[in-house]
Amino acid sequence: MIVLVVNCGSSSLKYQLVNMDNEEVMAKGLVEKITLPDARLTHKWNGRKKEIVQPIPDHKVAVKLVLDLLTDPEAGVIKSMKEIDAVGHRVVHGGEEFASSTLITDEVMKALERCSAFAPLHNPPNIIGIKACRAIMPEVPQVGVFDTSFHQTMPPEAYMYGLPYELYKEDGIRRYGFHGTSHRYVADRIAEVMGVKKEDLRIISCHLGNGSSLAAIKGGRSIDTTMGFTPLAGMLMGTRCGDIDPAIVCTVMDKHNLSAQEMDTLMNKKSGVLGISGVSSDFRDLGEAAAAGNERARLALDMFHYQVRKLIGALAAAMGGVDVITFTAGVGENGIEDRVAICEGLEYMGAELDAERNNVRGKDALISTDDSACKVYVIPTNEEIMIARDTKDIVSR
Ligand code: ADP
């Protein structure tokens, strides 16, 4: 079975064509700057790469272009579009409507539109991508895989906020959590790597990238997570502020005469390690600046490490202990010094890094000492393969 995995952003489209007989990635690529005259498509196959720069007015044209390339006599890996058995779409927000991945029907499309209210920046482009694929490949089944659905197993005491109950009932204000596809992949993979059943594990999964979240996964189910109603909550991130005293919002809006939109931009785009350092949202840049003596870059990194460590403690408490801590995504997989700084002081919960083992990037690896009661691992995430697996499962039913 061949599955096309599609991840649409507001001006981008990422894709992977996966042969599900052996989970081999046949081709993958990225379309950027959709709607602009100098849109760019980067297509990779068989160790080769092709770039196309041309105007791409909308996502439908982008999908068409990708399909043309996948079936191109030179750059293609299939003979015709008919070889694609199913398409799996990443969808950011499934609200309470989707506790698992789902076959997309007209009914589901309506539910997706309803969920857009929760993720006005992310869901609409996901929906545009689905519509484009349905229009171009009407015979091919399409599946939606949600960032939120893995966390639908959280108990109410974990997902409710201390606000009037009506806000939950009428407006759906609650913790949803994100990065669910990544946390779910890691939970499956760590059980495989450790050779144990995931039902027997208490995992703290640390997805640390531009956006970061932790999940407490007990017996294979998410029981709590650090992101909330939106992906703004938790530790400070590249440009997002993370958890702050909610009263700060009204105070700053009043004092600086900001609209809700402006305040939202301040917290999502101008805060985090960028806002603190004034240097960059990129952890590599921050590491370099801190090493060169930039104190605000140092502070931003210290805050990030401290907040991750503190949240690990909170999630360990939520599970009554922890058997394994996993690191994934850009910083989690590559940030050797970040992992050291985060784990410093976690010895009380039995987690102790091994300096030599921790000297590793981007591959499955045990990085704790043999004596460490709580194991620590690097597990590179793979959201695309999770989307492809779900898609295969659903269309094979
Ligand atoms: P996204 O959330 O956009 O998917 P990624 O998971 O790709 O983000 O993570 C991006 C972050 O990973 C950037 O801040 C980048 O600096 C960081 N990163 C990548 N390589 C390294 C490295 N070698 N050391 C520290 N951080 C790294």
Coordinates of C-alpha atoms and ligand atoms in Angstrom, one line a residue:
M1 CA 0.0 0.0 0.0
I2 CA 1.3 3.5 -0.9
V3 CA 0.3 6.4 1.3
L4 CA 0.8 10.1 0.7
V5 CA 1.3 12.1 3.9
V6 CA 0.4 15.7 3.7
N7 CA 1.0 18.5 6.2
C8 CA -0.4 21.9 5.1
G9 CA 0.6 25.2 6.8
S10 CA -0.8 28.6 5.8
S11 CA 1.8 29.0 3.1
S12 CA 3.5 25.6 3.0
L13 CA 2.9 22.0 2.2
K14 CA 5.1 19.1 3.4
Y15 CA 4.7 15.7 1.9
Q16 CA 6.0 12.2 2.0
L17 CA 5.1 9.2 -0.2
V18 CA 5.5 6.1 1.9
N19 CA 5.5 2.5 0.8
M20 CA 3.7 0.9 3.7
D21 CA 4.7 -2.6 2.8
N22 CA 8.2 -1.8 4.2
E23 CA 7.6 1.8 5.6
E24 CA 10.2 3.1 3.1
V25 CA 10.0 6.8 2.2
M26 CA 9.8 6.8 -1.6
A27 CA 10.0 10.6 -2.0
K28 CA 9.4 13.6 0.1
G29 CA 9.4 17.4 -0.2
L30 CA 8.3 20.8 0.8
V31 CA 6.4 23.6 -1.0
E32 CA 7.1 27.0 0.5
K33 CA 5.7 30.5 0.0
I34 CA 2.4 29.3 -1.5
T35 CA 0.5 32.4 -2.9
L36 CA 3.7 34.2 -3.7
P37 CA 5.3 34.6 -7.1
D38 CA 8.6 33.0 -6.0
A39 CA 7.1 29.9 -4.4
R40 CA 9.6 27.0 -4.1
L41 CA 9.1 23.3 -4.3
T42 CA 12.0 21.1 -3.1
H43 CA 11.5 17.4 -4.0
K44 CA 13.8 14.6 -2.8
W45 CA 13.8 11.1 -4.1
N46 CA 16.5 8.3 -4.3
G47 CA 19.1 10.5 -2.9
R48 CA 18.4 13.1 -5.5
K49 CA 16.9 16.6 -5.2
K50 CA 15.0 18.9 -7.6
E51 CA 13.9 22.5 -7.0
I52 CA 11.3 24.4 -8.8
V53 CA 10.6 28.1 -8.3
Q54 CA 7.4 29.4 -9.9
P55 CA 4.2 31.2 -8.8
I56 CA 2.0 28.8 -6.9
P57 CA -1.3 30.7 -6.3
D58 CA -2.9 28.2 -3.9
H59 CA -2.8 24.8 -2.1
K60 CA -4.7 23.1 -4.9
V61 CA -2.0 24.1 -7.4
A62 CA 0.6 23.0 -4.9
V63 CA -1.0 19.5 -4.6
K64 CA -1.3 19.3 -8.4
L65 CA 2.4 20.1 -8.8
V66 CA 3.4 17.6 -6.1
L67 CA 1.4 14.8 -7.9
D68 CA 2.9 15.8 -11.2
L69 CA 6.4 15.4 -9.7
L70 CA 5.6 12.1 -8.0
T71 CA 4.6 10.7 -11.4
D72 CA 7.2 12.6 -13.5
P73 CA 9.2 10.4 -15.8
E74 CA 12.5 11.8 -14.3
A75 CA 11.8 12.8 -10.7
G76 CA 8.8 10.5 -10.1
V77 CA 8.7 7.3 -8.1
I78 CA 5.3 6.1 -9.3
K79 CA 3.8 5.7 -12.8
S80 CA 0.4 7.2 -12.1
M81 CA -1.6 8.9 -9.4
K82 CA -3.7 5.7 -9.3
E83 CA -0.9 4.0 -7.4
I84 CA -1.6 6.2 -4.3
D85 CA -4.0 4.1 -2.1
A86 CA -4.7 6.7 0.5
V87 CA -3.8 10.2 1.8
G88 CA -3.1 11.0 5.4
H89 CA -3.4 14.6 6.6
R90 CA -2.0 16.2 9.7
V91 CA -4.7 18.2 11.4
V92 CA -3.7 20.4 14.4
H93 CA -7.0 20.5 16.3
G94 CA -9.6 17.9 16.7
G95 CA -11.3 19.4 19.7
E96 CA -13.3 16.8 21.8
E97 CA -14.8 15.5 18.5
F98 CA -11.8 13.4 17.5
A99 CA -10.2 11.0 20.1
S100 CA -8.5 9.1 17.3
S101 CA -7.6 9.4 13.6
T102 CA -10.5 9.3 11.2
L103 CA -11.6 8.7 7.7
I104 CA -12.6 12.0 6.2
T105 CA -16.2 12.3 5.1
D106 CA -18.5 15.3 4.4
E107 CA -19.7 15.0 8.0
V108 CA -16.1 15.0 9.3
M109 CA -15.3 18.1 7.1
K110 CA -18.1 19.9 9.0
A111 CA -16.7 18.9 12.3
L112 CA -13.2 20.0 11.2
E113 CA -14.6 23.5 10.4
R114 CA -16.1 23.6 13.9
C115 CA -12.7 22.8 15.4
S116 CA -11.2 25.7 13.4
A117 CA -12.6 28.0 16.1
F118 CA -10.0 26.5 18.5
A119 CA -7.0 26.8 16.1
P120 CA -7.8 29.7 13.7
L121 CA -4.2 29.9 12.4
H122 CA -3.6 26.1 12.0
N123 CA -6.8 24.3 11.1
P124 CA -7.9 26.4 8.1
P125 CA -4.7 25.5 6.1
N126 CA -5.1 21.9 7.1
I127 CA -8.7 21.9 5.8
I128 CA -7.6 23.7 2.6
G129 CA -5.1 20.9 2.0
I130 CA -7.7 18.2 2.5
K131 CA -10.1 19.9 0.2
A132 CA -7.4 20.3 -2.5
C133 CA -6.6 16.5 -2.3
R134 CA -10.2 15.5 -2.3
A135 CA -10.9 17.6 -5.4
I136 CA -7.9 16.3 -7.3
M137 CA -8.1 12.7 -6.1
P138 CA -11.9 12.1 -5.4
E139 CA -11.6 8.3 -5.5
V140 CA -8.7 8.1 -2.9
P141 CA -9.6 7.8 0.8
Q142 CA -8.4 10.6 3.0
V143 CA -7.6 10.3 6.7
G144 CA -7.2 13.0 9.3
V145 CA -4.6 12.6 12.1
F146 CA -4.9 15.1 14.9
D147 CA -2.2 16.6 17.1
T148 CA -4.8 16.7 20.0
S149 CA -6.3 13.3 19.9
F150 CA -3.6 11.4 21.8
H151 CA -4.4 13.6 24.8
Q152 CA -8.1 12.9 24.8
T153 CA -7.4 10.2 27.5
M154 CA -6.5 12.9 30.1
P155 CA -8.8 12.8 33.1
P156 CA -11.0 15.9 33.8
E157 CA -8.9 17.0 36.8
A158 CA -6.0 17.3 34.3
Y159 CA -7.8 19.1 31.5
M160 CA -10.1 21.4 33.3
Y161 CA -9.1 25.0 34.1
G162 CA -10.3 26.8 37.3
L163 CA -12.7 29.0 35.3
P164 CA -16.5 29.1 35.4
Y165 CA -17.7 25.6 34.3
E166 CA -19.9 27.2 31.6
L167 CA -16.8 28.3 29.7
Y168 CA -16.0 24.6 29.3
K169 CA -19.5 23.5 28.5
E170 CA -20.4 26.3 26.1
D171 CA -17.1 27.4 24.6
G172 CA -14.9 24.3 25.0
I173 CA -12.3 26.1 27.1
R174 CA -10.1 23.2 28.5
R175 CA -6.7 21.8 28.1
Y176 CA -6.3 19.9 24.8
G177 CA -2.6 19.4 24.4
F178 CA -0.6 19.1 21.2
H179 CA 2.3 17.2 19.6
G180 CA 0.2 14.1 20.2
T181 CA 1.3 12.3 17.1
S182 CA 4.9 12.8 18.2
H183 CA 4.3 11.8 21.8
R184 CA 2.4 8.7 20.6
Y185 CA 5.2 7.7 18.2
V186 CA 7.8 8.1 21.0
A187 CA 5.7 6.0 23.4
D188 CA 5.5 3.2 20.9
R189 CA 9.1 3.4 19.9
I190 CA 10.6 3.5 23.5
A191 CA 8.7 0.4 24.4
E192 CA 10.1 -1.3 21.3
V193 CA 13.7 -0.1 22.1
M194 CA 13.5 -1.1 25.7
G195 CA 11.8 -4.4 24.8
V196 CA 8.9 -3.9 27.3
K197 CA 5.2 -3.4 26.9
K198 CA 4.1 0.2 26.8
E199 CA 1.3 -0.8 29.2
D200 CA 4.1 -1.3 31.8
L201 CA 5.8 2.1 31.4
R202 CA 5.4 5.5 32.9
I203 CA 7.0 7.8 30.3
I204 CA 7.8 11.5 30.4
S205 CA 8.1 12.4 26.7
C206 CA 10.0 15.7 26.1
H207 CA 9.3 17.1 22.6
L208 CA 11.7 20.1 22.5
G209 CA 11.8 22.0 19.3
N210 CA 10.7 25.5 18.2
G211 CA 7.5 24.6 20.0
S212 CA 8.0 22.3 23.1
S213 CA 5.7 20.2 25.2
L214 CA 6.0 17.3 27.7
A215 CA 3.5 14.5 28.1
A216 CA 3.0 12.1 31.0
I217 CA 2.2 8.8 29.4
K218 CA 1.1 6.0 31.7
G219 CA 0.3 2.6 30.4
G220 CA 0.5 4.0 26.8
R221 CA -2.1 6.7 27.5
S222 CA -1.5 10.4 27.9
I223 CA -2.7 11.4 31.3
D224 CA -1.4 15.0 31.3
T225 CA 0.6 17.4 29.1
T226 CA 2.1 20.9 29.3
M227 CA 0.4 22.6 26.4
G228 CA -3.1 23.6 27.0
F229 CA -6.1 25.2 25.2
T230 CA -3.5 26.3 22.7
P231 CA 0.1 25.5 22.0
L232 CA 1.1 28.6 24.0
A233 CA 1.2 26.9 27.4
G234 CA 4.0 25.1 29.2
M235 CA 7.6 26.1 29.2
L236 CA 8.8 29.2 27.3
M237 CA 9.6 28.2 23.7
G238 CA 11.3 29.7 20.7
T239 CA 9.0 32.7 20.5
R240 CA 6.1 31.7 22.8
C241 CA 5.9 32.8 26.4
G242 CA 4.6 29.5 27.9
D243 CA 2.9 29.6 31.3
I244 CA 2.6 33.1 32.8
D245 CA 0.3 34.6 35.5
P246 CA -2.9 35.2 33.5
A247 CA -3.3 38.6 35.2
I248 CA -0.3 39.8 33.2
V249 CA -2.4 39.7 30.0
C250 CA -4.9 42.3 31.2
T251 CA -2.2 44.4 32.9
V252 CA 0.0 44.6 29.7
M253 CA -3.0 45.2 27.4
D254 CA -4.2 48.1 29.6
K255 CA -0.8 49.7 30.1
H256 CA 0.3 49.5 26.5
N257 CA -3.1 49.9 24.9
L258 CA -2.9 46.6 23.0
S259 CA -5.7 44.9 21.2
A260 CA -6.4 41.2 21.8
Q261 CA -4.7 40.5 18.5
E262 CA -1.6 42.5 19.4
M263 CA -1.4 40.8 22.8
D264 CA -1.7 37.4 21.1
T265 CA 1.2 38.3 18.7
L266 CA 3.3 39.5 21.6
M267 CA 2.9 36.2 23.5
N268 CA 3.2 33.9 20.4
K269 CA 5.8 35.6 18.3
K270 CA 7.8 38.1 20.4
S271 CA 8.3 36.2 23.6
G272 CA 10.0 33.0 24.7
V273 CA 13.8 32.6 24.3
L274 CA 13.7 35.2 21.5
G275 CA 12.0 37.8 23.7
I276 CA 14.3 37.2 26.7
S277 CA 17.6 37.1 24.7
G278 CA 16.8 39.6 22.0
V279 CA 19.2 37.4 20.0
S280 CA 17.2 34.5 18.3
S281 CA 14.6 31.9 18.7
D282 CA 17.0 29.3 17.5
F283 CA 18.7 27.2 20.3
R284 CA 21.9 26.8 18.3
D285 CA 22.3 30.6 18.0
L286 CA 21.5 31.0 21.7
G287 CA 24.2 28.4 22.6
E288 CA 26.8 30.3 20.5
A289 CA 25.7 33.7 21.9
A290 CA 25.8 32.4 25.5
A291 CA 29.2 30.9 25.0
A292 CA 30.4 34.3 23.7
G293 CA 29.3 35.9 26.9
N294 CA 25.8 37.2 26.0
E295 CA 24.1 37.2 29.4
R296 CA 20.5 37.4 28.1
A297 CA 21.1 34.5 25.9
R298 CA 22.5 32.6 28.9
L299 CA 19.4 33.6 30.9
A300 CA 17.0 32.5 28.2
L301 CA 18.7 29.0 28.1
D302 CA 18.8 28.8 31.9
M303 CA 15.1 29.6 32.0
F304 CA 14.3 27.0 29.4
H305 CA 16.2 24.2 31.1
Y306 CA 14.8 25.1 34.5
Q307 CA 11.2 25.2 33.3
V308 CA 11.6 21.8 31.5
R309 CA 13.1 20.3 34.7
K310 CA 10.3 21.7 36.9
L311 CA 7.6 20.4 34.5
I312 CA 9.3 17.0 34.5
G313 CA 8.9 17.0 38.2
A314 CA 5.2 18.0 38.0
L315 CA 4.5 15.2 35.5
A316 CA 6.4 12.6 37.6
A317 CA 4.1 13.6 40.5
A318 CA 1.1 13.2 38.2
M319 CA 2.1 9.6 37.5
G320 CA 3.4 8.7 40.9
G321 CA 6.9 8.2 39.5
V322 CA 8.6 7.8 36.2
D323 CA 10.4 4.8 34.5
V324 CA 11.8 6.6 31.5
I325 CA 12.4 10.2 30.2
T326 CA 12.6 10.6 26.4
F327 CA 14.0 13.5 24.4
T328 CA 12.9 14.2 20.9
A329 CA 12.6 17.0 18.2
G330 CA 15.2 19.5 17.2
V331 CA 16.6 20.5 20.7
G332 CA 15.7 17.1 22.3
E333 CA 17.5 15.1 19.7
N334 CA 20.5 17.4 19.1
G335 CA 21.0 19.5 22.2
I336 CA 23.6 17.6 24.1
E337 CA 24.3 20.4 26.5
D338 CA 20.6 21.2 26.8
R339 CA 19.9 17.6 27.9
V340 CA 22.7 17.9 30.5
A341 CA 21.3 21.2 31.9
I342 CA 17.8 19.8 32.0
C343 CA 18.7 16.6 33.8
E344 CA 21.0 18.3 36.3
G345 CA 19.3 17.8 39.7
L346 CA 17.0 15.0 38.5
E347 CA 19.1 12.5 40.5
Y348 CA 16.4 12.6 43.3
M349 CA 14.0 10.8 40.9
G350 CA 16.7 8.3 39.9
A351 CA 17.7 9.9 36.6
E352 CA 21.4 10.2 35.9
L353 CA 22.9 11.0 32.6
D354 CA 26.0 9.3 31.3
A355 CA 28.2 12.0 29.7
E356 CA 29.7 9.7 27.1
R357 CA 26.4 8.1 26.1
N358 CA 24.8 11.6 26.0
N359 CA 27.3 12.6 23.3
V360 CA 24.8 11.6 20.6
R361 CA 22.6 13.3 18.0
G362 CA 19.5 12.2 16.1
K363 CA 19.3 8.5 16.8
D364 CA 17.7 6.1 19.3
A365 CA 20.1 6.0 22.2
L366 CA 20.1 5.2 26.0
I367 CA 21.9 8.2 27.6
S368 CA 21.5 7.4 31.3
T369 CA 24.0 5.4 33.4
D370 CA 23.5 1.7 34.1
D371 CA 22.7 2.6 37.7
S372 CA 20.1 5.1 36.8
A373 CA 16.7 3.8 38.1
C374 CA 14.9 6.1 35.7
K375 CA 16.2 5.5 32.2
V376 CA 16.8 8.5 29.9
Y377 CA 16.7 8.0 26.1
V378 CA 17.0 10.1 22.9
I379 CA 14.2 8.9 20.5
P380 CA 14.0 10.8 17.2
T381 CA 10.4 11.5 16.4
N382 CA 8.7 10.5 13.2
E383 CA 5.2 12.1 12.9
E384 CA 4.9 11.2 9.2
I385 CA 5.2 7.5 9.7
M386 CA 2.6 7.7 12.5
I387 CA 0.2 9.4 10.1
A388 CA 1.0 6.9 7.4
R389 CA 0.4 4.0 9.8
D390 CA -2.9 5.4 11.0
T391 CA -4.0 6.0 7.4
K392 CA -3.1 2.4 6.4
D393 CA -5.0 1.0 9.5
I394 CA -8.1 3.0 8.8
V395 CA -8.4 2.4 5.1
S396 CA -7.7 -1.4 5.6
R397 CA -10.6 -1.8 7.9
Ligands
ADP1 P1 9.7 22.6 15.0 O1 9.1 22.7 16.3 O2 9.7 23.8 14.1 O3 9.4 21.2 14.3 P2 12.4 21.4 15.4 O4 11.9 20.2 16.1 O5 12.9 21.3 14.0 O6 11.3 22.5 15.4 O7 13.5 22.1 16.3 C1 14.1 23.3 16.0 C2 15.0 23.7 17.1 O8 16.0 22.7 17.2 C3 15.8 25.0 16.7 O9 15.8 25.9 17.9 C4 17.2 24.5 16.5 O10 18.2 25.4 16.9 C5 17.2 23.3 17.4 N1 18.4 22.5 17.1 C6 18.7 21.8 15.9 N2 19.9 21.3 16.0 C7 20.4 21.6 17.2 C8 21.6 21.4 17.9 N3 22.6 20.7 17.3 N4 21.8 21.8 19.2 C9 20.8 22.5 19.8 N5 19.6 22.8 19.2 C10 19.5 22.3 17.9

